[in-house]
PDB file of C-alpha atoms and ligand atoms in Angstrom:
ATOM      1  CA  UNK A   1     -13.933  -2.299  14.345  1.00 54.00           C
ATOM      2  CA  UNK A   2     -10.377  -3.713  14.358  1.00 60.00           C
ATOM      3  CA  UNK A   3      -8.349  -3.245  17.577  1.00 70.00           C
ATOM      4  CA  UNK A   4      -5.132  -2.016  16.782  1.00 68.00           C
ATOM      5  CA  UNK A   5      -2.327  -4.414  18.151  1.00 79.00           C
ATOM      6  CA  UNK A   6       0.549  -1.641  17.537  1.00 84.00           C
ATOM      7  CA  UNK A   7       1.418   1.748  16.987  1.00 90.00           C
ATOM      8  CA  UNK A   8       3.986   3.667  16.804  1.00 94.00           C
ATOM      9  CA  UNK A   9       5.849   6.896  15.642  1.00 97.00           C
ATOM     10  CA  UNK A  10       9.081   8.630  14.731  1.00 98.00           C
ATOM     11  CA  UNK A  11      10.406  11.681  14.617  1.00 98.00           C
ATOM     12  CA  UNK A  12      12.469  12.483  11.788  1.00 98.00           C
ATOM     13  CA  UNK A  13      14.521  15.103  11.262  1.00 98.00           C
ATOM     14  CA  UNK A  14      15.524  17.371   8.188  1.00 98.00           C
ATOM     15  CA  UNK A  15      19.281  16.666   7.148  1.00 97.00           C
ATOM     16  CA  UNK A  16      20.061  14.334   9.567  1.00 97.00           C
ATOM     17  CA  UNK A  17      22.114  11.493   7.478  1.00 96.00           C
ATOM     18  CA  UNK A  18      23.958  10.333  10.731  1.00 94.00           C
ATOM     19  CA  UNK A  19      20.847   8.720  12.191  1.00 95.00           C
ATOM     20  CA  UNK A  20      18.960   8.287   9.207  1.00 97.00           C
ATOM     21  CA  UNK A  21      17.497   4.930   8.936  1.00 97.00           C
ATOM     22  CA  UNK A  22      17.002   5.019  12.574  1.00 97.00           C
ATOM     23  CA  UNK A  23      13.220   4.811  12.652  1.00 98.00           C
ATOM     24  CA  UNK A  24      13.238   2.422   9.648  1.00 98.00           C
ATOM     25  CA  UNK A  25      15.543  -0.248  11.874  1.00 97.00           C
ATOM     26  CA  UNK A  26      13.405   0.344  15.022  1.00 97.00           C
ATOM     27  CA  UNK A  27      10.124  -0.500  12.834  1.00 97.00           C
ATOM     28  CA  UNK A  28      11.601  -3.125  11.741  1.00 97.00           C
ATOM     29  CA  UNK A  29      12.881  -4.393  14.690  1.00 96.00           C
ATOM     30  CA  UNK A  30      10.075  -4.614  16.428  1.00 95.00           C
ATOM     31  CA  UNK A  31       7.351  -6.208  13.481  1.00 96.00           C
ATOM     32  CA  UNK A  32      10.302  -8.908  12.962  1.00 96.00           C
ATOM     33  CA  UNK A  33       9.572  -9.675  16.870  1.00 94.00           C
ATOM     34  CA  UNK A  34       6.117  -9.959  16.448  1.00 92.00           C
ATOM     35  CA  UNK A  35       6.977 -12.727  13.481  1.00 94.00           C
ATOM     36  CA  UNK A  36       6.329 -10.965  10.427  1.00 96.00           C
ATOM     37  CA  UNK A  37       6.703 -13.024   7.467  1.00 97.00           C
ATOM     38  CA  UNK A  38      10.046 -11.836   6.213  1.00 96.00           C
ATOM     39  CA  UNK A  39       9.393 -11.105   2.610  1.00 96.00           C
ATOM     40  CA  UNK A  40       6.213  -8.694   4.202  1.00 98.00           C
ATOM     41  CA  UNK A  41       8.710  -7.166   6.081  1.00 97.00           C
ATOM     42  CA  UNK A  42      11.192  -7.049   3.608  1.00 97.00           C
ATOM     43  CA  UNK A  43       8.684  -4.780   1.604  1.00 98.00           C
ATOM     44  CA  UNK A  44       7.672  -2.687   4.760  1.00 98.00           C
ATOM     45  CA  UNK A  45      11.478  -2.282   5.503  1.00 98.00           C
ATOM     46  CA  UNK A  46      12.379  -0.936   1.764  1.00 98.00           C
ATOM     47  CA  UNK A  47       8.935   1.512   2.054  1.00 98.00           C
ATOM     48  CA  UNK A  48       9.806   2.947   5.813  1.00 98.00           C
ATOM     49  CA  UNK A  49      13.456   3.505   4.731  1.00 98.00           C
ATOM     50  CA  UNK A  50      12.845   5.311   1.411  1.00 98.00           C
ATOM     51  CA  UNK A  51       9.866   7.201   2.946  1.00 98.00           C
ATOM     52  CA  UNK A  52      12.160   8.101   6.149  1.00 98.00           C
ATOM     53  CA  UNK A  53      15.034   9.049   3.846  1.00 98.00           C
ATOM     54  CA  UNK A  54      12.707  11.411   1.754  1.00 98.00           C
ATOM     55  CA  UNK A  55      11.612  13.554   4.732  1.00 98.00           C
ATOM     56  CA  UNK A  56      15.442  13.656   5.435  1.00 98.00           C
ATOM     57  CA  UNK A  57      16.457  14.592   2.158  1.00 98.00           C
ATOM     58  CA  UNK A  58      13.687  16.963   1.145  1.00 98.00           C
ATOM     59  CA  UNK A  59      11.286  17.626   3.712  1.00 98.00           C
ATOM     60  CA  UNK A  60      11.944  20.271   6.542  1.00 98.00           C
ATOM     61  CA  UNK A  61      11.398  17.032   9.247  1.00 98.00           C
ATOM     62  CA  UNK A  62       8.115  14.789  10.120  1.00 98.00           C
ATOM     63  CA  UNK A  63       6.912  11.901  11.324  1.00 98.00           C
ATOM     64  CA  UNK A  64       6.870   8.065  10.217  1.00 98.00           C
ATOM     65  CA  UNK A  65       4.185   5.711  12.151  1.00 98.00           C
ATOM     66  CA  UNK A  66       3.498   2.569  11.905  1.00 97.00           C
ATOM     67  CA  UNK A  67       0.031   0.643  12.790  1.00 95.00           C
ATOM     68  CA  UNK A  68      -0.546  -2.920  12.749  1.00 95.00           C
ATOM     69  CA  UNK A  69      -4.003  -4.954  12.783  1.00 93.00           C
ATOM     70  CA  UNK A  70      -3.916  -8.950  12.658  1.00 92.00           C
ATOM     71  CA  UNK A  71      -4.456  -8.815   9.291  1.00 95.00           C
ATOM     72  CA  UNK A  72      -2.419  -5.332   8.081  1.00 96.00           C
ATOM     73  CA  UNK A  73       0.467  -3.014   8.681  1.00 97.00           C
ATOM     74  CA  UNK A  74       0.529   0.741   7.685  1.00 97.00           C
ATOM     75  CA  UNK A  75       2.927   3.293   7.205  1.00 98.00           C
ATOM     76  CA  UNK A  76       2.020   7.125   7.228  1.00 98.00           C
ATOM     77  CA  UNK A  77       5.015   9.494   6.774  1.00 98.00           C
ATOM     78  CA  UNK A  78       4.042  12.678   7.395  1.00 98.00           C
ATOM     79  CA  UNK A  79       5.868  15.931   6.727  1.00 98.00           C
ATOM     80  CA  UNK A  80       6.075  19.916   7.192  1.00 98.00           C
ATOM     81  CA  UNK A  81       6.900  21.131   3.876  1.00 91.00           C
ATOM     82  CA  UNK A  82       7.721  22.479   1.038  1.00 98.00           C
ATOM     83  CA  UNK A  83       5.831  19.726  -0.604  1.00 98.00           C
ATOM     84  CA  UNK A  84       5.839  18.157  -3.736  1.00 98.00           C
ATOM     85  CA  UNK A  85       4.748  20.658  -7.012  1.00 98.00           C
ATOM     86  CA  UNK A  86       4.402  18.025  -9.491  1.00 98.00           C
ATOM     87  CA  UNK A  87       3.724  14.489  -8.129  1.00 98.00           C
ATOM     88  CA  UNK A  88       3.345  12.632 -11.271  1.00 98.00           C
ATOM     89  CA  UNK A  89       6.860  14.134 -12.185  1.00 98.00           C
ATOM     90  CA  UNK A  90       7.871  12.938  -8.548  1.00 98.00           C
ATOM     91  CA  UNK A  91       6.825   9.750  -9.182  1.00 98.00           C
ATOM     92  CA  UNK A  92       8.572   8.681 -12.792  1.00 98.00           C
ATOM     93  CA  UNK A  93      11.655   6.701 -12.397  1.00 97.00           C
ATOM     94  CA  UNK A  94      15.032   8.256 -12.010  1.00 97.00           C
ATOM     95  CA  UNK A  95      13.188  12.328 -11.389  1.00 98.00           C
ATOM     96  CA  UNK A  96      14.919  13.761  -8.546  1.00 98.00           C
ATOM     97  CA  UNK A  97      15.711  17.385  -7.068  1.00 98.00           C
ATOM     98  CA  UNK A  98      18.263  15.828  -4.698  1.00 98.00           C
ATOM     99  CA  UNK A  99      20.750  18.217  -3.630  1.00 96.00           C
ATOM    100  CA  UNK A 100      24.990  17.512  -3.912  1.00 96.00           C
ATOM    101  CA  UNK A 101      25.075  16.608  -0.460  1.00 95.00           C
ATOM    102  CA  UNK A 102      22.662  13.605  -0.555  1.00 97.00           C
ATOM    103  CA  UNK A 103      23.474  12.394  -4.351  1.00 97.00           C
ATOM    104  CA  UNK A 104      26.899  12.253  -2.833  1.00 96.00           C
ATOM    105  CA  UNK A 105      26.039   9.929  -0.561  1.00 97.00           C
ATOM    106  CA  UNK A 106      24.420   7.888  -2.647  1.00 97.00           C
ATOM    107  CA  UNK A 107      21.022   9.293  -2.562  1.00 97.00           C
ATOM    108  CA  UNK A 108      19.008  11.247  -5.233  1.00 97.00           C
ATOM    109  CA  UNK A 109      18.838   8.128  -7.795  1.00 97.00           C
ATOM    110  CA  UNK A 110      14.626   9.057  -8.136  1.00 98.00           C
ATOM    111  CA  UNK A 111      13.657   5.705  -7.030  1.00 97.00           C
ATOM    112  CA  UNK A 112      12.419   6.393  -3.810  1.00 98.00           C
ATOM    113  CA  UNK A 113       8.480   6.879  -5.005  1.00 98.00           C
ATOM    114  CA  UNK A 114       8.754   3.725  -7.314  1.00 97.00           C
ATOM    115  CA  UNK A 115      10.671   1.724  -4.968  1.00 97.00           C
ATOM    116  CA  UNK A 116       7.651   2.706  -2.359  1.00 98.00           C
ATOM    117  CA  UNK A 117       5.041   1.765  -4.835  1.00 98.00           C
ATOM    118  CA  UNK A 118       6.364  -1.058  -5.669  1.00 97.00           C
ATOM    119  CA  UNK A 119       6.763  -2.534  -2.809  1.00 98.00           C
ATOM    120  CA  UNK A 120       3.480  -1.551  -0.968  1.00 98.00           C
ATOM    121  CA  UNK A 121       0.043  -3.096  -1.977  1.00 98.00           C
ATOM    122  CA  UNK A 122      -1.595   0.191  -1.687  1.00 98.00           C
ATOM    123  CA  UNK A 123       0.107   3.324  -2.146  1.00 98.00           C
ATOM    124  CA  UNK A 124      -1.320   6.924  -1.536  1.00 98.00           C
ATOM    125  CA  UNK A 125       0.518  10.159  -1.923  1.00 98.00           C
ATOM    126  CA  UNK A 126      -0.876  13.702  -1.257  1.00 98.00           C
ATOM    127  CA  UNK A 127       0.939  16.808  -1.306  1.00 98.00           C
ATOM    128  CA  UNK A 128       0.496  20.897  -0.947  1.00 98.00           C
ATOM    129  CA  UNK A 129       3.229  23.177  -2.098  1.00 98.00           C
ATOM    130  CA  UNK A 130       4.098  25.027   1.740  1.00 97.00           C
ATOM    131  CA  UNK A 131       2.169  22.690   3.375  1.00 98.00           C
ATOM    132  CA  UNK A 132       3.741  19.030   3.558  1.00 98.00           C
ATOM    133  CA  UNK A 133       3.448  15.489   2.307  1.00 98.00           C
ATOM    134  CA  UNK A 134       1.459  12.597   3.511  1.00 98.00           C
ATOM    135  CA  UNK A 135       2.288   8.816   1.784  1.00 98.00           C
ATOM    136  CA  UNK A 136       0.039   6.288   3.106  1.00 98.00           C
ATOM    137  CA  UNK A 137       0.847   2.388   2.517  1.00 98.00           C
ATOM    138  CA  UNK A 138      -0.673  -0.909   3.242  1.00 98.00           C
ATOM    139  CA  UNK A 139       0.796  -3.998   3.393  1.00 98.00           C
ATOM    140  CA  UNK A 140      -1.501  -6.721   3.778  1.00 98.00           C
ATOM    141  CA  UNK A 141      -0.537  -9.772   6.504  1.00 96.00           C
TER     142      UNK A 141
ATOM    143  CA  UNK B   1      30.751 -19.513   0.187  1.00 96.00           C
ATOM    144  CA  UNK B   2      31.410 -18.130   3.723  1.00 97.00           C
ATOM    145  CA  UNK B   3      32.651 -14.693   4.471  1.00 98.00           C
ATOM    146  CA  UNK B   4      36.275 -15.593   5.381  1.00 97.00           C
ATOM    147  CA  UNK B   5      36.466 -17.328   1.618  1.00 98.00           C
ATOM    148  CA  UNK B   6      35.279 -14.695   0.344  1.00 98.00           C
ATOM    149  CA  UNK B   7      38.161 -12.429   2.247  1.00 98.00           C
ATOM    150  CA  UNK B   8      40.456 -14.631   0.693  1.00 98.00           C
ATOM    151  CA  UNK B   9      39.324 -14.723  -2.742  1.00 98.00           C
ATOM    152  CA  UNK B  10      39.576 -10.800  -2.601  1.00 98.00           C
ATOM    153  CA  UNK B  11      42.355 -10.381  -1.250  1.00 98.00           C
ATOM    154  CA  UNK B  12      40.447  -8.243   1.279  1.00 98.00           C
ATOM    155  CA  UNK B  13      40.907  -7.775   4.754  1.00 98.00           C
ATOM    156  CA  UNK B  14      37.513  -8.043   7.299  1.00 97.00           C
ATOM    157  CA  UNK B  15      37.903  -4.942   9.151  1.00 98.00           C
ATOM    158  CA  UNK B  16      35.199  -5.365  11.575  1.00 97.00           C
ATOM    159  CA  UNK B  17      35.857  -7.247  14.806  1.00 94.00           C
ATOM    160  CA  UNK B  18      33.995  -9.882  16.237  1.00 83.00           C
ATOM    161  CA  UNK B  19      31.582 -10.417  13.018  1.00 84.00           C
ATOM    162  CA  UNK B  20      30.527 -13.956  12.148  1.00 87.00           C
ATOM    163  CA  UNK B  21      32.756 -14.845   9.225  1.00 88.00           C
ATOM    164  CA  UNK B  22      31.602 -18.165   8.777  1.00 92.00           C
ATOM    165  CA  UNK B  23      28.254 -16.641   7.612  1.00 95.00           C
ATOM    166  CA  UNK B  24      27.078 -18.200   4.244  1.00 96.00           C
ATOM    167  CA  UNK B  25      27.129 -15.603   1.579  1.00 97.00           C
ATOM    168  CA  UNK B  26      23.585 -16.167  -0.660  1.00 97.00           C
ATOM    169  CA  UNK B  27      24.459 -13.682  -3.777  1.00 98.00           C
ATOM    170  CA  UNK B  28      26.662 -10.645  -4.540  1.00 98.00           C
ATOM    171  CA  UNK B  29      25.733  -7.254  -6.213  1.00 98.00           C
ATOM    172  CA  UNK B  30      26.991  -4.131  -6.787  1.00 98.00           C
ATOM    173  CA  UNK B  31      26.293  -0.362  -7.020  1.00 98.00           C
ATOM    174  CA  UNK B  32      26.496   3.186  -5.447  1.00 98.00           C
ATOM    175  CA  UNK B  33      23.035   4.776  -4.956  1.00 97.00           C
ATOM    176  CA  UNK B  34      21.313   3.294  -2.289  1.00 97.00           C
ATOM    177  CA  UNK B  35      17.944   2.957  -3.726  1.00 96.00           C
ATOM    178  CA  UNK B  36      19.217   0.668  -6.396  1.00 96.00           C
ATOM    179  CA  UNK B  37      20.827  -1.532  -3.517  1.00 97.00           C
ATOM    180  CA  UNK B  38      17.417  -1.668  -1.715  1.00 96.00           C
ATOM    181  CA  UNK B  39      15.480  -2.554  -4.311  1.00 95.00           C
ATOM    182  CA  UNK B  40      18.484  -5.548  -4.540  1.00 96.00           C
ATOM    183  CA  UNK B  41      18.685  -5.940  -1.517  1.00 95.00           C
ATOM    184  CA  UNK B  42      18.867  -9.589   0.288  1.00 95.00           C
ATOM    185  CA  UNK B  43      19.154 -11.997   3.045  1.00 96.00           C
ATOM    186  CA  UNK B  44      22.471 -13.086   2.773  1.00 97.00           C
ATOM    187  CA  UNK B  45      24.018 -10.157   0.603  1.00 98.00           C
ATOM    188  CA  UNK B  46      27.426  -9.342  -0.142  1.00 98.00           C
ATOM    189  CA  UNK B  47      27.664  -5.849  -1.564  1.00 98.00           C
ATOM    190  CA  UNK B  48      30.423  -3.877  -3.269  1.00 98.00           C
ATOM    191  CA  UNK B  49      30.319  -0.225  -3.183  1.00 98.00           C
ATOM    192  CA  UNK B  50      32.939   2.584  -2.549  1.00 98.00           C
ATOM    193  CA  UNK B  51      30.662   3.996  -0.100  1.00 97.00           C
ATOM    194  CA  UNK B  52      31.978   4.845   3.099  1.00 97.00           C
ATOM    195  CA  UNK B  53      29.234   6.534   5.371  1.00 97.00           C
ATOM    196  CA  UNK B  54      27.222   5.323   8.308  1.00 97.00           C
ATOM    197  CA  UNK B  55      24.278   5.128   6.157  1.00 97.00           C
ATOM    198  CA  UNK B  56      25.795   1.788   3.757  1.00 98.00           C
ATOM    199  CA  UNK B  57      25.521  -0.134   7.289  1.00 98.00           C
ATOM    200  CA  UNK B  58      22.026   1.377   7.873  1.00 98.00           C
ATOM    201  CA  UNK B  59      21.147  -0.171   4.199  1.00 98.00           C
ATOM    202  CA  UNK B  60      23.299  -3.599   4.703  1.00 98.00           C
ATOM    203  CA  UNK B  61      21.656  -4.311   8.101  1.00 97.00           C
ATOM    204  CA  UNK B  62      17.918  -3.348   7.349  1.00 97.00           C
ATOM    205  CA  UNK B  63      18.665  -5.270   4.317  1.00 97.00           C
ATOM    206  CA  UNK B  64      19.987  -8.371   6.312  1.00 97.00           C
ATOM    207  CA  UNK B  65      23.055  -9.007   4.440  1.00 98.00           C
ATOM    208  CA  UNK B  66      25.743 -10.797   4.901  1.00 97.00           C
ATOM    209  CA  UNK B  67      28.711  -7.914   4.358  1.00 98.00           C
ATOM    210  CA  UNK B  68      29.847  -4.979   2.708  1.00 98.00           C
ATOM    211  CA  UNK B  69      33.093  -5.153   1.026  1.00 98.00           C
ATOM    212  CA  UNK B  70      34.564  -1.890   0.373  1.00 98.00           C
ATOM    213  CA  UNK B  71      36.082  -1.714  -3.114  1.00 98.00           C
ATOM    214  CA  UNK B  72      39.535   0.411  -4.848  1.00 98.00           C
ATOM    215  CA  UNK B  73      41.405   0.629  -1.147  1.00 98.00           C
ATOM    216  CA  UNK B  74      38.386   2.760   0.543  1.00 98.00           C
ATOM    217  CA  UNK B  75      38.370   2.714   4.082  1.00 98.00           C
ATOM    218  CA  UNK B  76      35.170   2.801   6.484  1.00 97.00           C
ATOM    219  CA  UNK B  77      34.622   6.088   8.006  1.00 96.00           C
ATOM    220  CA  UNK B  78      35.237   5.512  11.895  1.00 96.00           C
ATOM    221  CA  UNK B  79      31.405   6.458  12.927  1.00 96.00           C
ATOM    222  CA  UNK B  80      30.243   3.735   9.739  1.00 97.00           C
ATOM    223  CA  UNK B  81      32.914   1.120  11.428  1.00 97.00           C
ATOM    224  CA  UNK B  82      31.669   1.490  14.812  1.00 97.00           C
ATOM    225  CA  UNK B  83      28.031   1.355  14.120  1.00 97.00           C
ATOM    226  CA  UNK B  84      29.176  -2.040  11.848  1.00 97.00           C
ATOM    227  CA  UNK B  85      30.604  -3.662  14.398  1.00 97.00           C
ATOM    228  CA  UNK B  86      27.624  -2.572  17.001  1.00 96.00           C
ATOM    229  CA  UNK B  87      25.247  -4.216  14.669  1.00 95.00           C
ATOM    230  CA  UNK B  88      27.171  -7.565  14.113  1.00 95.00           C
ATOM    231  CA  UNK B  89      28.040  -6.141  10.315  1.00 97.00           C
ATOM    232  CA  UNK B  90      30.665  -8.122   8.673  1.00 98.00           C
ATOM    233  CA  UNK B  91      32.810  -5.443   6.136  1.00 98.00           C
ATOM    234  CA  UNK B  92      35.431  -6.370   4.435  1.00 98.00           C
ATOM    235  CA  UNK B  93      38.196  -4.007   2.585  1.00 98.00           C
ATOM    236  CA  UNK B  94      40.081  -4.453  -0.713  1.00 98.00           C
ATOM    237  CA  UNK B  95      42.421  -2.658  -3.136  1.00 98.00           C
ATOM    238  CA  UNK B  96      40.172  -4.539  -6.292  1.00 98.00           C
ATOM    239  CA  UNK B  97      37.634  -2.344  -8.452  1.00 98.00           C
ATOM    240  CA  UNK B  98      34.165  -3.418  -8.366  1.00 98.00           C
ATOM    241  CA  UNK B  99      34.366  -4.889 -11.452  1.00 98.00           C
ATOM    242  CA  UNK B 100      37.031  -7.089 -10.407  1.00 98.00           C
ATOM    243  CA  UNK B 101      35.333  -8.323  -7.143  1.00 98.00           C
ATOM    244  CA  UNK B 102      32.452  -9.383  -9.243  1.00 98.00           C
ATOM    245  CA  UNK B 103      34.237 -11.362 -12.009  1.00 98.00           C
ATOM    246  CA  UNK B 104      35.603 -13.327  -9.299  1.00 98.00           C
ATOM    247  CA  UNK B 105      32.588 -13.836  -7.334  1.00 98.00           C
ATOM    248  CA  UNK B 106      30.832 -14.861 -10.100  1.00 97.00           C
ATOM    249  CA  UNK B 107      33.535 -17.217 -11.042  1.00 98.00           C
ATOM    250  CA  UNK B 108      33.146 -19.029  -8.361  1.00 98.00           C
ATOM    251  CA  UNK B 109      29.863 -19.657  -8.421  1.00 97.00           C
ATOM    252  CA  UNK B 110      28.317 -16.562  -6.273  1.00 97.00           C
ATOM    253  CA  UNK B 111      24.532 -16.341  -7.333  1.00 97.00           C
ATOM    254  CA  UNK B 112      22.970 -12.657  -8.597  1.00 95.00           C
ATOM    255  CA  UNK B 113      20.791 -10.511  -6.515  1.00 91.00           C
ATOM    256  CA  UNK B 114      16.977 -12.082  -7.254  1.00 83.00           C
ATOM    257  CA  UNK B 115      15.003  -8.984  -7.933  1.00 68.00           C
TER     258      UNK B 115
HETATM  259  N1  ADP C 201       8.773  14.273   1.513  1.00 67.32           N
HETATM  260  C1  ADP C 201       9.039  14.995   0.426  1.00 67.32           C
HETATM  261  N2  ADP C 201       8.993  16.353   0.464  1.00 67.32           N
HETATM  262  C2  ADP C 201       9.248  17.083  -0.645  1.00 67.32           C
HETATM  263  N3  ADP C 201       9.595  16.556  -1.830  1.00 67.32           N
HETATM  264  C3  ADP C 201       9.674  15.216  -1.929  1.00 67.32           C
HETATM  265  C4  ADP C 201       9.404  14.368  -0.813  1.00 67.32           C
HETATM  266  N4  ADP C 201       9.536  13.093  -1.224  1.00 67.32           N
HETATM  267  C5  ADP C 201       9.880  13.139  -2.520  1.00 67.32           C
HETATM  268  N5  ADP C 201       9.957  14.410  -2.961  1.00 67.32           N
HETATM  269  C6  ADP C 201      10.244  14.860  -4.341  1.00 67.32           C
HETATM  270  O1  ADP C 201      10.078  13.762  -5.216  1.00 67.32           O
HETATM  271  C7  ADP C 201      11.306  13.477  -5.888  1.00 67.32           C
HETATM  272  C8  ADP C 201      11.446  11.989  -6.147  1.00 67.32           C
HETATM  273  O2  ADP C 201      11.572  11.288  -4.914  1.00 67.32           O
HETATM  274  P1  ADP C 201      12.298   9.873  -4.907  1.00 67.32           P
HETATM  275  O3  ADP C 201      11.640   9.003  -5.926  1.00 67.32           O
HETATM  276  O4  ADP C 201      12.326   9.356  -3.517  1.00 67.32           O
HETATM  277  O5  ADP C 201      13.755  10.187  -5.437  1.00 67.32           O
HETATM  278  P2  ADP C 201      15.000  10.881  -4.688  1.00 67.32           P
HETATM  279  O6  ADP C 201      14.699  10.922  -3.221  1.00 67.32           O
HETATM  280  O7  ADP C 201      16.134  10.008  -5.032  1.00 67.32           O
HETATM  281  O8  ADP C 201      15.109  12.258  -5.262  1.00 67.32           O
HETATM  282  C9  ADP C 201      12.373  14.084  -5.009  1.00 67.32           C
HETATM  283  O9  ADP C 201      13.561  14.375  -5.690  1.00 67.32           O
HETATM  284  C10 ADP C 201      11.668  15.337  -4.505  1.00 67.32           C
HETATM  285  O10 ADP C 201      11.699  16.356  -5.481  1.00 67.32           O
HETATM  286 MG1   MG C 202      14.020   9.310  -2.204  1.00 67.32          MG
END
């Protein structure tokens, strides 16, 4: 078994735009310390902020860790609710249920899911209407 | 092209105190929603939005860029301009529309965002 070198968790908070990208940063901060390659981190960073923004923007709050191994990083953001009814609709490009506060800050464009997916080498989503979402991803080192 | 060129080819005023303006600028892009400008997103950045919130200096930063320039006369909200200058953010303000910061950037010779 590996031993894990690093882990680490955030809360994050339900309509919070004033620190939002808070736990993103801090994740950030700290692989970019431990001298991860910065294109790996470039991809992490673009995951943990669209993952952290999403539990902001829809979720009713949650949690985004972080664990690193010598050889990978994950991220698991973790959430309360409502969930996600249709995640294949979630998931196309440009699909969003954003409300008027967020899309006017910019927010709400529906690339959140692909922008995670894209950038992640494995990407898991799973999600129960009243129960919460989980997004796993794994970036290889 | 450094960040104070790049004040004086637009015109634009750096607003934040005490950020590097000799920083080489590495490409330019520009756009509103902030997914778009992460999946952009560079080392080296200069970005033109009309964005004023705390969150464009969240993006800019975890993005590494160089600066935000703030396009059509929009000003910084205080909390965004604080947090900018906290984090070493240069951001730069202009009365020029997007699409006039970009036809001079690319004019002289500013690279596009590498996807
Ligand atoms: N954590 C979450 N909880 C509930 N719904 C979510 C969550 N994340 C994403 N969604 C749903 O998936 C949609 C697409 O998400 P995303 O691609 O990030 O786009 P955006 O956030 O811009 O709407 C959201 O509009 C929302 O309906
Ligand atoms: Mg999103």
């Amino acid at each position: 078994m590996q031993e894990y070198t690093l882990a680490d968790a955030y809360e994050v908070s339900a309509r919070d735009y004033a620190t939002a990208g808070d736990a993103s940063a801090a994740i950030k901060r700290k692989l970019k310390q431990l001298g991860v390659d910065s294109a790996v981190l470039r991809r992490i960073a673009v995951s943990s902020y669209e993952a952290e923004l999403n539990m902001i923007i829809h979720s009713l709050g949650g949690t985004l860790s972080m664990t690193m191994t010598p050889s990978e990083i994950r991220l698991l953001s973790a959430d309360i609710g409502p969930g996600i009814p249709d995640i294949e609709q979630a998931l196309q490009e440009g699909f969003s249920t954003a409300g008027e506060e967020a899309r006017n800050l910019g927010f709400g464009a529906g690339m959140g899911l692909p922008n995670m997916k894209r950038n992640a080498d494995e990407f898991n989503i799973q999600s129960e209407v009243g129960k919460g979402t989980q997004i796993r991803m794994l970036f290889h080192l | 092209m450094k960040i104070s060129e790049l004040a004086t080819l637009l015109d634009a005023t750096i607003v934040t105190k005490n950020s590097a303006s000799d920083t080489e600028i590495s490409c330019g892009y520009a756009c509103d929603l902030l997914s778009w400008v992460l999946a952009h997103g560079q080392k080296g950045m200069a970005w033109t939005t009309v964005q004023t919130h705390v969150n464009v200096v969240a993006v800019a930063v975890l993005m590494e860029m160089a600066c935000v320039i703030l396009a059509e006369g929009n000003h910084l909200e205080p909390a965004s301009l604080a947090k900018a200058e906290e984090e070493g953010l240069a951001v730069l303000e202009t009365e020029m529309t997007a699409y006039d910061i970009c036809g001079r950037m690319a004019a002289a010779g500013v690279a596009p965002s590498a996807r």
